[in-house]
Coordinates of C-alpha atoms in Angstrom, one line a residue:
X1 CA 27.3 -0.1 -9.6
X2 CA 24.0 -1.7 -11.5
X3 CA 21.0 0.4 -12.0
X4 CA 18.4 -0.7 -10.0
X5 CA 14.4 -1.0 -10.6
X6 CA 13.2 1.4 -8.2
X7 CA 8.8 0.7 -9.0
X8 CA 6.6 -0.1 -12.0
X9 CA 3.5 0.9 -12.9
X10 CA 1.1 -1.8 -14.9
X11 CA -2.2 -0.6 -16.4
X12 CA -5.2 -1.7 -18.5
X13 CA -8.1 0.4 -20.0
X14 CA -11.2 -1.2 -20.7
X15 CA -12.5 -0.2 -24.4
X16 CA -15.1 -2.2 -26.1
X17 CA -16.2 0.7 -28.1
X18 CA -12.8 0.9 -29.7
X19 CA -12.5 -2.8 -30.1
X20 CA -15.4 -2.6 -31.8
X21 CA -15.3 0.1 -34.0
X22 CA -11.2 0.6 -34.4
X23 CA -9.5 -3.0 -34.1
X24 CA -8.0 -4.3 -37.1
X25 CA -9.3 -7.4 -37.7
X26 CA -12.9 -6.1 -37.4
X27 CA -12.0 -2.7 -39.5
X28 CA -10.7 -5.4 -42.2
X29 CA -13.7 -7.0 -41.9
X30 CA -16.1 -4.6 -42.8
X31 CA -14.0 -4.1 -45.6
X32 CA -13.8 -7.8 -47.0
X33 CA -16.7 -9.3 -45.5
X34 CA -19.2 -6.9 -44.8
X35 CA -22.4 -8.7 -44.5
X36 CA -20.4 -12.1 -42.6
X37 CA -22.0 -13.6 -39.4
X38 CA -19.1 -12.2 -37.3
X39 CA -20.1 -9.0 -37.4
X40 CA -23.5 -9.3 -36.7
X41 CA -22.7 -11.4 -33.4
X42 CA -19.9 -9.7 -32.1
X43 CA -21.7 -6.8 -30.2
X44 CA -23.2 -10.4 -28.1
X45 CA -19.6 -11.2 -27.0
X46 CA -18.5 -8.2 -25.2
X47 CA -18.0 -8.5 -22.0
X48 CA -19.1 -5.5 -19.1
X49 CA -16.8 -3.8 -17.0
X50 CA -17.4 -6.2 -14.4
X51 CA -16.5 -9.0 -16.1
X52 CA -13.6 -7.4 -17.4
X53 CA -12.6 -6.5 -14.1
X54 CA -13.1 -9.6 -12.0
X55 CA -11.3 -11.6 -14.8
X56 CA -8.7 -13.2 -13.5
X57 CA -5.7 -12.5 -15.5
X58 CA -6.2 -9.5 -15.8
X59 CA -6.0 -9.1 -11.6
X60 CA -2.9 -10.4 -11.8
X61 CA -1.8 -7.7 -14.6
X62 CA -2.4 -5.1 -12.0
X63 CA -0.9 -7.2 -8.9
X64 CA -4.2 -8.3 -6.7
X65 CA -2.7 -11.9 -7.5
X66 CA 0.4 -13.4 -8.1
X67 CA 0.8 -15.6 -11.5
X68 CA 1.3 -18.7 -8.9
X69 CA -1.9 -18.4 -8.1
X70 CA -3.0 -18.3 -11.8
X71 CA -1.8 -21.6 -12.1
X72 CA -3.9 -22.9 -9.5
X73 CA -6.7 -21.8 -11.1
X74 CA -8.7 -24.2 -13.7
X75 CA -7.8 -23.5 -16.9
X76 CA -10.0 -22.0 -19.1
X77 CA -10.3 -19.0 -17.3
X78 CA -12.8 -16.8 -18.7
X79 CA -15.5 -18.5 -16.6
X80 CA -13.8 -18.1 -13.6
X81 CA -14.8 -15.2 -11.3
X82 CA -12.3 -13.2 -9.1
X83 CA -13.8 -13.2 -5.7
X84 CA -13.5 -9.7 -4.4
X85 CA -12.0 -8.3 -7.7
X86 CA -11.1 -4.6 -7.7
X87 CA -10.1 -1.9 -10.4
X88 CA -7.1 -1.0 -8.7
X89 CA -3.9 -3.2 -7.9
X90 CA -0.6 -2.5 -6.4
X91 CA 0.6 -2.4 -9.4
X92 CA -1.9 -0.1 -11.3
X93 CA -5.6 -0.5 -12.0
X94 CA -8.5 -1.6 -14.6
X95 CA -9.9 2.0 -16.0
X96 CA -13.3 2.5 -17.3
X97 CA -14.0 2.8 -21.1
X98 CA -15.2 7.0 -20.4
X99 CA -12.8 7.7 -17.9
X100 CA -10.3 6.6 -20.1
X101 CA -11.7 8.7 -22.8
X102 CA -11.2 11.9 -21.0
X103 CA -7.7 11.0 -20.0
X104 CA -7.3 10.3 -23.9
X105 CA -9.2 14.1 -24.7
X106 CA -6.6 15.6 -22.2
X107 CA -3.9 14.6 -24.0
X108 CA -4.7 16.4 -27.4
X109 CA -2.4 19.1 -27.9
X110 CA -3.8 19.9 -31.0
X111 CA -7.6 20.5 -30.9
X112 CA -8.5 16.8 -32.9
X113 CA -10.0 15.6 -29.8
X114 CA -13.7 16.1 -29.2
X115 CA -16.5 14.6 -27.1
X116 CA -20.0 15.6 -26.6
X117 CA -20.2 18.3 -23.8
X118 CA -22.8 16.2 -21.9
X119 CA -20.8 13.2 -22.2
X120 CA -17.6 15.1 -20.0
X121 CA -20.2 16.8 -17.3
X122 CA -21.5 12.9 -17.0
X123 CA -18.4 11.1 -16.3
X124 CA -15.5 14.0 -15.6
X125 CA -16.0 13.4 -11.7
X126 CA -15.2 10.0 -12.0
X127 CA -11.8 10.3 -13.5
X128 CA -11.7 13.2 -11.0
X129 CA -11.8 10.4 -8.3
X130 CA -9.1 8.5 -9.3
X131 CA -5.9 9.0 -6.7
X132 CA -3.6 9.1 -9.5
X133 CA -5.4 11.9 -11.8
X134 CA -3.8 15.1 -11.2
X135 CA -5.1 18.8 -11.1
X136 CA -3.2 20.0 -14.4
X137 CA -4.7 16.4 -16.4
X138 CA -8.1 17.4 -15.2
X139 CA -7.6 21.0 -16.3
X140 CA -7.1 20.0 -19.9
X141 CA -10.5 18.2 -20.2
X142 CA -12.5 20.4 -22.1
X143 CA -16.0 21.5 -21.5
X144 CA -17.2 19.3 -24.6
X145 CA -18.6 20.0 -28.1
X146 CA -22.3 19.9 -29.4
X147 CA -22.9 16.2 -30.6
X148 CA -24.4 17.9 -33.8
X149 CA -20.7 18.9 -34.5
X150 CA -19.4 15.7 -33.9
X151 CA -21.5 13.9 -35.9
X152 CA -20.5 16.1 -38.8
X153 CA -17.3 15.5 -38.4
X154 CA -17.8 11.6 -39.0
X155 CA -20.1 11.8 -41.4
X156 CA -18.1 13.5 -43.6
X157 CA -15.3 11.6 -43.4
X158 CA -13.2 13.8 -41.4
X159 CA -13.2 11.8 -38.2
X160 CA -13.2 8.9 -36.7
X161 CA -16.0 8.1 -34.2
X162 CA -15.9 7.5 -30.3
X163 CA -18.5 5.1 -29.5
X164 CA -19.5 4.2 -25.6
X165 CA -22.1 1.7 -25.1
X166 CA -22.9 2.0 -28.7
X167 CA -23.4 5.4 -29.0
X168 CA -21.2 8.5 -30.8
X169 CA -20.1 10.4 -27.9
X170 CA -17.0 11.7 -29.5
X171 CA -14.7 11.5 -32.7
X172 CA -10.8 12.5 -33.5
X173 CA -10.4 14.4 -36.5
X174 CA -7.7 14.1 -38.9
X175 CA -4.5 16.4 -38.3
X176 CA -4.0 17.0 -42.0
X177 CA -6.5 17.1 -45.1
X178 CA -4.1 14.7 -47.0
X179 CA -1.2 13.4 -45.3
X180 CA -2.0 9.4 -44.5
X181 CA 0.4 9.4 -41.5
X182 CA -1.9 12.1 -39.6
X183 CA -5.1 10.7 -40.9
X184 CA -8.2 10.8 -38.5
X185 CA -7.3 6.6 -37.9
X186 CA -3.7 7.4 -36.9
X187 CA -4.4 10.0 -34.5
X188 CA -6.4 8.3 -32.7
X189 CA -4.3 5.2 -32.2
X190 CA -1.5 7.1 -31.3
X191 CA -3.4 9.5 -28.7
X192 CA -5.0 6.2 -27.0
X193 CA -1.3 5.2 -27.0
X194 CA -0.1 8.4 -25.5
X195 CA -3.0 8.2 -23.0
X196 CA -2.3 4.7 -21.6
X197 CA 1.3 5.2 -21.2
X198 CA 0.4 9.1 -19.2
X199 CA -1.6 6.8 -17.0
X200 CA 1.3 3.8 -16.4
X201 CA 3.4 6.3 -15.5
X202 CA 1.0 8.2 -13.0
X203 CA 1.0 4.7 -11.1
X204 CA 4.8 4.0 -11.4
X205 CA 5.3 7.2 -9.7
X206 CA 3.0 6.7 -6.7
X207 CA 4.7 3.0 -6.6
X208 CA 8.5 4.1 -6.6
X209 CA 7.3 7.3 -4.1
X210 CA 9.1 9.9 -6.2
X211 CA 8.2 13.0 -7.6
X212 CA 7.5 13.4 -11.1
X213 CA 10.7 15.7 -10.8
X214 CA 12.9 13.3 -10.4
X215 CA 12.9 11.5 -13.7
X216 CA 15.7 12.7 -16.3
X217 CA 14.6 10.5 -19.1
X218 CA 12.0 8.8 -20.6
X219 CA 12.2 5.5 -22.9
X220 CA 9.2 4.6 -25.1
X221 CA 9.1 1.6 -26.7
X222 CA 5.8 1.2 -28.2
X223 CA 4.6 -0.4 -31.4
X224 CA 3.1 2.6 -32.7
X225 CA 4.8 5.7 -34.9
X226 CA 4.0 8.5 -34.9
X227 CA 5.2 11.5 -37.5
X228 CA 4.4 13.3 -41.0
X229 CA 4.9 12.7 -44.8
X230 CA 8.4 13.3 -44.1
X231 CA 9.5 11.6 -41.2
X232 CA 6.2 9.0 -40.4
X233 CA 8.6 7.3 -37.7
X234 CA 10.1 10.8 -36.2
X235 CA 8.5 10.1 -32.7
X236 CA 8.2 11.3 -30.1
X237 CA 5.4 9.7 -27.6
X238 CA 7.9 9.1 -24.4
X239 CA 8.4 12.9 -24.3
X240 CA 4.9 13.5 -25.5
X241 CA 3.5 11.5 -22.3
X242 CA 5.8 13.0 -20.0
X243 CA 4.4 16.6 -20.8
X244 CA 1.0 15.5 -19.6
X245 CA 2.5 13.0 -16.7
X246 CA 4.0 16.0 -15.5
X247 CA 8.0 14.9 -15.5
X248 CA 9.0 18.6 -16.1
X249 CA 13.0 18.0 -15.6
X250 CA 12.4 14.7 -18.4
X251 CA 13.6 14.7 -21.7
X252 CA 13.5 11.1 -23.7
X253 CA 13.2 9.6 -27.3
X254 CA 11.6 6.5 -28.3
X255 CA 13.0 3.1 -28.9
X256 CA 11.6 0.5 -31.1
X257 CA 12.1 -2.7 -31.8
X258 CA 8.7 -4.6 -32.4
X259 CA 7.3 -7.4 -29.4
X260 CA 11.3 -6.9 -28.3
X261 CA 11.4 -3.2 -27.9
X262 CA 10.7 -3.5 -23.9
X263 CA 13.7 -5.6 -23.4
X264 CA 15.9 -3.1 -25.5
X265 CA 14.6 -0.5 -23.6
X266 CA 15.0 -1.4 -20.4
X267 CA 18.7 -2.4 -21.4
X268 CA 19.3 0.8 -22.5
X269 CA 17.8 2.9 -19.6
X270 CA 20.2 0.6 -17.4
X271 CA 22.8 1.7 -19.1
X272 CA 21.7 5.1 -19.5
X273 CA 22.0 5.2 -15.3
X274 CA 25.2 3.2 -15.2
X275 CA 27.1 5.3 -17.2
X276 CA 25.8 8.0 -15.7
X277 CA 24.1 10.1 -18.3
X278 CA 20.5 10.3 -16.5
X279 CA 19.8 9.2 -12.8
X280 CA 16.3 8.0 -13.3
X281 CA 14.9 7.1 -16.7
X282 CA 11.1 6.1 -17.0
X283 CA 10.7 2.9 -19.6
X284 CA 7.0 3.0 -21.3
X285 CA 4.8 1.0 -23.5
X286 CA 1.5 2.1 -24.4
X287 CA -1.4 0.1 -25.7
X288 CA -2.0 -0.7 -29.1
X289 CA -6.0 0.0 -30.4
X290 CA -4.8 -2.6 -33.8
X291 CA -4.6 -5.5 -31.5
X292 CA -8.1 -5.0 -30.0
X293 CA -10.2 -7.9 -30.9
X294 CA -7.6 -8.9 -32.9
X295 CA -8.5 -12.8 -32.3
X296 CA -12.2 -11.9 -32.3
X297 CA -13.0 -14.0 -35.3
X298 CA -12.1 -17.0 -33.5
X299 CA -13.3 -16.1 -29.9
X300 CA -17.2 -15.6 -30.9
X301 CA -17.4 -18.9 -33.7
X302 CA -16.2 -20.8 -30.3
X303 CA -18.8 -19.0 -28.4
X304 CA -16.3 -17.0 -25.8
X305 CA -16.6 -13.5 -24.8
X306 CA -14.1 -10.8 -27.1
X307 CA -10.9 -11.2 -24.5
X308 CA -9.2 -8.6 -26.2
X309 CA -11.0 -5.7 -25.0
X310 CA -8.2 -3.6 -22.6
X311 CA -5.3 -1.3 -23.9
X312 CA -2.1 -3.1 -21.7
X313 CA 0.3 -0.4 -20.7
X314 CA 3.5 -0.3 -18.0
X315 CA 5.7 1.9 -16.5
X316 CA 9.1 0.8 -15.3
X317 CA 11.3 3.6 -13.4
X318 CA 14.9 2.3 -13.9
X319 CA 17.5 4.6 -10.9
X320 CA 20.9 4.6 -9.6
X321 CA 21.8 1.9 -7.2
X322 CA 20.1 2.7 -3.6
X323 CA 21.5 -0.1 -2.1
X324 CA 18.4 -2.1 -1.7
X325 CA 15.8 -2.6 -4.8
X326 CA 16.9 -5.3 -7.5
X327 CA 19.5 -4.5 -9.7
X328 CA 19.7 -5.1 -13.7
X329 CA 23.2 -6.8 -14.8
X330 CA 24.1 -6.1 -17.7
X331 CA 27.2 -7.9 -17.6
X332 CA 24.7 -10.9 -18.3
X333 CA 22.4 -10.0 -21.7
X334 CA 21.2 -12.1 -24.0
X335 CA 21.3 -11.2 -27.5
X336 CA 19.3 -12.7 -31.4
X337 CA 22.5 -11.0 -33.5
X338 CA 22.0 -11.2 -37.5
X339 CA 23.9 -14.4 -37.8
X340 CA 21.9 -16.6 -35.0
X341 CA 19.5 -17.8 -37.5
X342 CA 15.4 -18.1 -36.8
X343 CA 15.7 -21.9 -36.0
X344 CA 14.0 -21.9 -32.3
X345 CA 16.5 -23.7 -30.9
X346 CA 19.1 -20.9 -32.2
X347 CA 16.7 -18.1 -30.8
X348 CA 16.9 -19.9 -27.0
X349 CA 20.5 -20.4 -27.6
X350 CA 21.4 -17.0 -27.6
X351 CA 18.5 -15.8 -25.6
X352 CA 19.2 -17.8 -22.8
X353 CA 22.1 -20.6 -23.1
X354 CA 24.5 -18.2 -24.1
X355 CA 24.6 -15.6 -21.8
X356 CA 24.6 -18.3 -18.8
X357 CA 27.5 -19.9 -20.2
X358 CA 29.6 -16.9 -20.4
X359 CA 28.7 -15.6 -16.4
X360 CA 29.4 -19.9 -15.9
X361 CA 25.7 -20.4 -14.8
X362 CA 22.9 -22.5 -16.1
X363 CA 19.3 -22.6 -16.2
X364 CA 19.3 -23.7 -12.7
X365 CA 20.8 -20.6 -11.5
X366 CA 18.0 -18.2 -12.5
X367 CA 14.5 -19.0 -10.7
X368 CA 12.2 -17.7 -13.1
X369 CA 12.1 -17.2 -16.9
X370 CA 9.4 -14.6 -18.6
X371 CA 9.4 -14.5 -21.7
X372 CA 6.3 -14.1 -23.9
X373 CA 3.9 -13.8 -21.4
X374 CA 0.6 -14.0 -24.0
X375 CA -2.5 -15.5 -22.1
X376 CA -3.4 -18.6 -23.0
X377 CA -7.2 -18.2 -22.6
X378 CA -6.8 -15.7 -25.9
X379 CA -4.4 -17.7 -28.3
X380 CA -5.1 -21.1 -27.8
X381 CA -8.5 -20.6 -29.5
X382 CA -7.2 -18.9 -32.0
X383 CA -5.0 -21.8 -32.7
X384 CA -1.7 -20.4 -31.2
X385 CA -1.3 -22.4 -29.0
X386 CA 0.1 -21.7 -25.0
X387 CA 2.8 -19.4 -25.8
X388 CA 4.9 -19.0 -23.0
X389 CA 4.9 -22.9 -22.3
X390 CA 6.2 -23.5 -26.0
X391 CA 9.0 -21.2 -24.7
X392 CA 9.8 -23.6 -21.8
X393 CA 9.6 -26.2 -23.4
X394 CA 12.3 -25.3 -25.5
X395 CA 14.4 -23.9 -22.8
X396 CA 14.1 -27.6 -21.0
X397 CA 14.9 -29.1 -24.4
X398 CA 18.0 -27.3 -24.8
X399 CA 19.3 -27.5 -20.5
X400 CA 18.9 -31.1 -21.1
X401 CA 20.8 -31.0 -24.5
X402 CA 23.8 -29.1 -22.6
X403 CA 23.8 -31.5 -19.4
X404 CA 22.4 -29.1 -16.9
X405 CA 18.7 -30.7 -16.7
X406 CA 17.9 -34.4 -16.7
X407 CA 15.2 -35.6 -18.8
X408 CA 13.1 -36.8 -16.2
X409 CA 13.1 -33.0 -15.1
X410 CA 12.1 -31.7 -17.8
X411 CA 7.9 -31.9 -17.2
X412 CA 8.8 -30.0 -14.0
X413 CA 10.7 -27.8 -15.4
X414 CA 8.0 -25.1 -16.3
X415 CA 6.6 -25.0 -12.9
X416 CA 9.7 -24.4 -11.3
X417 CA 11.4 -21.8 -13.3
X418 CA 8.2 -20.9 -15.5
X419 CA 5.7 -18.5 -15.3
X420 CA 1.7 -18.9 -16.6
X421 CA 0.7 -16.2 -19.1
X422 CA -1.4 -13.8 -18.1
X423 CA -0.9 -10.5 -20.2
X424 CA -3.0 -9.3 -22.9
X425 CA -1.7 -10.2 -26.9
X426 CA -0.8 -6.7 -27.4
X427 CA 2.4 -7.1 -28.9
X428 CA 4.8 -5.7 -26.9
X429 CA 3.0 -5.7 -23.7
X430 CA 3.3 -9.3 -23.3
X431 CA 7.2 -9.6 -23.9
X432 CA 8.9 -10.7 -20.9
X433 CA 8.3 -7.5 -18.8
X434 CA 5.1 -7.6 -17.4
X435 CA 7.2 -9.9 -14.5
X436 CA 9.7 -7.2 -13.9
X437 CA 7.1 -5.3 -11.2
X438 CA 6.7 -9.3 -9.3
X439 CA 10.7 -10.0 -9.6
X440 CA 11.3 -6.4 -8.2
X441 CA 9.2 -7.9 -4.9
X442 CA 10.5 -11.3 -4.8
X443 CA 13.8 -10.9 -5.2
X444 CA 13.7 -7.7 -2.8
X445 CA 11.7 -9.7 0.1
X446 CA 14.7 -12.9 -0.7
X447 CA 12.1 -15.5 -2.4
X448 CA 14.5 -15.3 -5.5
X449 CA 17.4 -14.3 -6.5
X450 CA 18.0 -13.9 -10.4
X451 CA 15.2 -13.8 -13.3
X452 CA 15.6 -13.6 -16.4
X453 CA 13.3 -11.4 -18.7
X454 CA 13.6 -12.5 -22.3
X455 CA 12.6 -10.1 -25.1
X456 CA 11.4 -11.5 -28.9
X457 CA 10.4 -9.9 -31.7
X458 CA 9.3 -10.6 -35.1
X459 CA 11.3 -7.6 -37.6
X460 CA 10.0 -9.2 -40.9
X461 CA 6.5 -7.4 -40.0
X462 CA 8.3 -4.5 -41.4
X463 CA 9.0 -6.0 -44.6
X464 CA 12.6 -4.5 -44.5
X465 CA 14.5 -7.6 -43.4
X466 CA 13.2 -11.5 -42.6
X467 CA 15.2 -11.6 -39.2
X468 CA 13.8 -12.2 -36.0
X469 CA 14.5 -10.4 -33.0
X470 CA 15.6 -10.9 -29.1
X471 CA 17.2 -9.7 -26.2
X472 CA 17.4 -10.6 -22.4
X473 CA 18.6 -8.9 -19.4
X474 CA 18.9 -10.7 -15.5
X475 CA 17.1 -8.9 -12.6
X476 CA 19.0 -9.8 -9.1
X477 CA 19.2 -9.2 -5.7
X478 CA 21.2 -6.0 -4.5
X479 CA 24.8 -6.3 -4.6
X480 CA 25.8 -3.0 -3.8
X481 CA 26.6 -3.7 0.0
X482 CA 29.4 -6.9 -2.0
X483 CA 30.8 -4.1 -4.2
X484 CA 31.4 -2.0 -1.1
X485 CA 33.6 -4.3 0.1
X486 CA 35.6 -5.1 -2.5
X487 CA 38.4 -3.1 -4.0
X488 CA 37.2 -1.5 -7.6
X489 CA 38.8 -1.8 -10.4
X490 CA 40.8 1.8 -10.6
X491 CA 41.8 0.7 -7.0
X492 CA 43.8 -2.4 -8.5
X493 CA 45.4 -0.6 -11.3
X494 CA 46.6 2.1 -8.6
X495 CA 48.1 -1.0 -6.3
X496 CA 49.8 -2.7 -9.4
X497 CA 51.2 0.5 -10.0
X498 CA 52.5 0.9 -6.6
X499 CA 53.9 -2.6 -6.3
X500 CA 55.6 -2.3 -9.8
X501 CA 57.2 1.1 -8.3
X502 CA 58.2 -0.4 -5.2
X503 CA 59.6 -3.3 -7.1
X504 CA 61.4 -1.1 -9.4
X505 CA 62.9 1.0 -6.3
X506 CA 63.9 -2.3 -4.3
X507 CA 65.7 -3.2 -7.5
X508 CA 67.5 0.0 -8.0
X509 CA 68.5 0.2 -4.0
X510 CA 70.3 -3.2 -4.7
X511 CA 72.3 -2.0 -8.0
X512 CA 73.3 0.7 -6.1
X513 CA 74.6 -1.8 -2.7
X514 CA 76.3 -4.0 -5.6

């Protein structure tokens, strides 16, 4: 039977300071352009925890609204308000920048993690109060350092510093004196990482309704690496999070793969389940500090707030077949190989034509498409246009191309089987799956009945090859109760064999008559 998606946890942290202090394009800035205008004015366009809250897609990330209703909203959206917003969804929630920095401290193995002792007694009960913080996470807060000592620490050049409404509450020190991929910067990317993901999980959890117990496995397929001088990729964050998450029967290994690795993943833990290897396997993605800001430039000299100002992060629990929750088919998977070429229209081919064609379906057949699920309000003035609309555009373009749209469908086309982007650019947050947690719930309550969630990635980043990326994978309704009925396959061979036996004998009995 097909592995089914059994809950999904979707999460965002809100982290100015980091934005400002750790994001890539503003770290580069300070570097190339020290004295420019955009560094003077950005502090002006950061937005407040309110703001960031009652921001509309971002209520959708967590589940308070469904991306339907995003489209009814005007576009732009960062001027729209979210009547009634709140930090928690049924998906997951909106964390505060020094809660999330205690979740972060707790989940620093290796004593590089410090904030100021005052900072932790002022804010510790608040992460205390969140339903999904355990005991054992609050346990491994520590009681703080003196600020004199963190201060130290960054001024020498041994640390990186925490920053909360622009002041150094904290810092994370290097985890070697002169080995670059445990450098002071790297370890505290991957331990915000680490930190988001613990906290996706936490939700995904209370959303399924199992124990932490229950997971086997545990699939992360972030865009961050983590390692030493000699293996600077070794990994391993999806074991690393499920230490502090508390999945004490989970073992894992992470999967990678660029803005496509959460479509790999999730085809592998349904595989993983099928086969039989692991009855419940966790898929993760944790947030990416890089990509804070990272269209920051263009947001201020257009007067907007910074948009990029959350660490995205999910949590997808992939389980046997329960006879009930949507199902992933994996007899129906897309797939970019090495020789489909990075012409678009070869990209959608054997994304999405190609796989329909070979189960004898079309684009008609599937109800909604999610693919790059960027939000518009971010890319568009930085120049990038409405990502996931380019997408169904081309999908259209190539339906009507192999006879299964008209041409006068094609400007409905995105409305029906499109989505409106609401994720944040973080990479591989965006790609395709923050849908998986709505097409569990519409497919489940018979609104729907296939989706397709596309996966694309761009592998020349690497500088090892100039190929793109992409997979995609079908969520349906349960089929279980169809299989049930039907006669498997080992059932078949045993009949054939029968009848062949039977024929045989028959034969034989007449021989003999003869």
């Amino acid at each position: 039977m097909n592995s089914v998606i059994k809950g999904s946890g979707y999460c965002l942290s809100y982290t100015p300071g980091l934005m400002l202090h750790n994001g890539s394009t503003i770290t580069t800035e300070r570097v190339v352009n020290p004295d420019g205008e955009f560094l003077k004015e950005m502090g002006k366009h950061v937005r407040s925890y309110e703001d960031c809250v009652a921001y509309w897609p971002n209520q959708v990330y967590i589940g308070n609204a469904d991306p339907e209703e995003l489209r009814k909203v005007e576009f732009p959206y960062y001027d729209k308000k979210f009547e009634n917003a709140s930090r928690y969804g049924k998906f997951g929630e909106i964390m505060p920048e020094a809660e999330f920095l205690l979740l972060a401290q707790s989940c620093d193995c290796f004593e590089v993690f410090y904030l100021e002792k005052g900072f932790v007694e002022a804010h510790k009960k608040e992460l205390a109060a969140d339903p999904v913080i355990t005991e054992a996470i609050l346990n491994r807060v520590t009681a703080g350092s003196e600020l004199s000592e963190i201060e130290a620490l960054v001024s020498n050049g041994e640390a990186e510093g925490l920053y909360y409404e622009d002041k150094l509450v904290g810092c994370v020190k290097r985890a070697h004196d002169i080995d670059v991929n445990l450098s002071a910067e790297v370890m505290l990317e991957n331990l915000m990482n680490k930190a988001s993901s613990v906290l996706a999980i936490l939700h995904s959890l209370k959303n399924a309704g199992i124990s932490p117990d229950d997971v086997d496995y545990v699939i992360d397929c972030s865009e961050e690496a983590c390692g030493d001088v000699n293996q600077r990729g070794g990994g391993n964050f999806a074991k690393a999070a499920a230490e502090i998450a508390g999945l004490n029967n989970a073992t894992g290994s992470d999967s990678r793969g660029f803005c496509a690795g959460p479509s790999h993943a999730m085809i592998e833990a349904a595989a993983l389940v099928k086969a039989g290897a692991f009855r419940t396997v966790v898929v993760i993605g944790g947030g990416c500090v890089p990509k804070l800001g990272m269209n920051g430039k263009d947001h201020v000299k257009k007067g907007l707030p910074m948009l990029e100002d959350c660490l995205g992060a999910f949590a997808v629990i992939v389980s046997e077949n329960d006879g009930k929750s949507a199902e992933i088919n994996l007899d129906i998977l897309g797939r970019h190989t090495v020789g489909t070429g990075a012409a678009p229209q070869n990209v959608i081919g054997s994304l999405v034509a190609d796989p329909l064609e070979r189960a004898g379906l079309t684009v008609n057949d599937v109800d909604k498409f999610s693919p790059e699920m960027q939000n518009a309000d971010i890319t568009k003035p930085a120049g990038a246009g409405d990502v996931p609309m380019a997408n169904y555009k081309m999908i259209a373009a190539l339906a009507v191309k192999k006879g299964w749209l008209q041409k006068s469908e094609l400007a409905s086309f995105s409305e029906e089987h499109g989505l409106v982007g609401y994720a944040p650019t973080q990479g591989h947050i965006p790609s395709g799956v923050p849908y998986v947690g709505f097409a569990k719930e519409n497919i489940e309550a018979g609104k729907m009945n296939r989706v397709m969630i596309i996966g694309k990635g761009s592998l020349f980043l690497g500088r090892m090859t100039n190929l793109f990326d992409g997979v995609s994978f079908i969520i349906q309704k349960n089929t279980a109760e169809n299989e049930q009925g039907a006669v498997s396959e080992d059932e078949v061979r045993k009949l054939i064999a029968k009848a062949m036996k039977d024929f045989a004998a028959s034969i034989l009995s007449k021989e003999a008559e003869a």
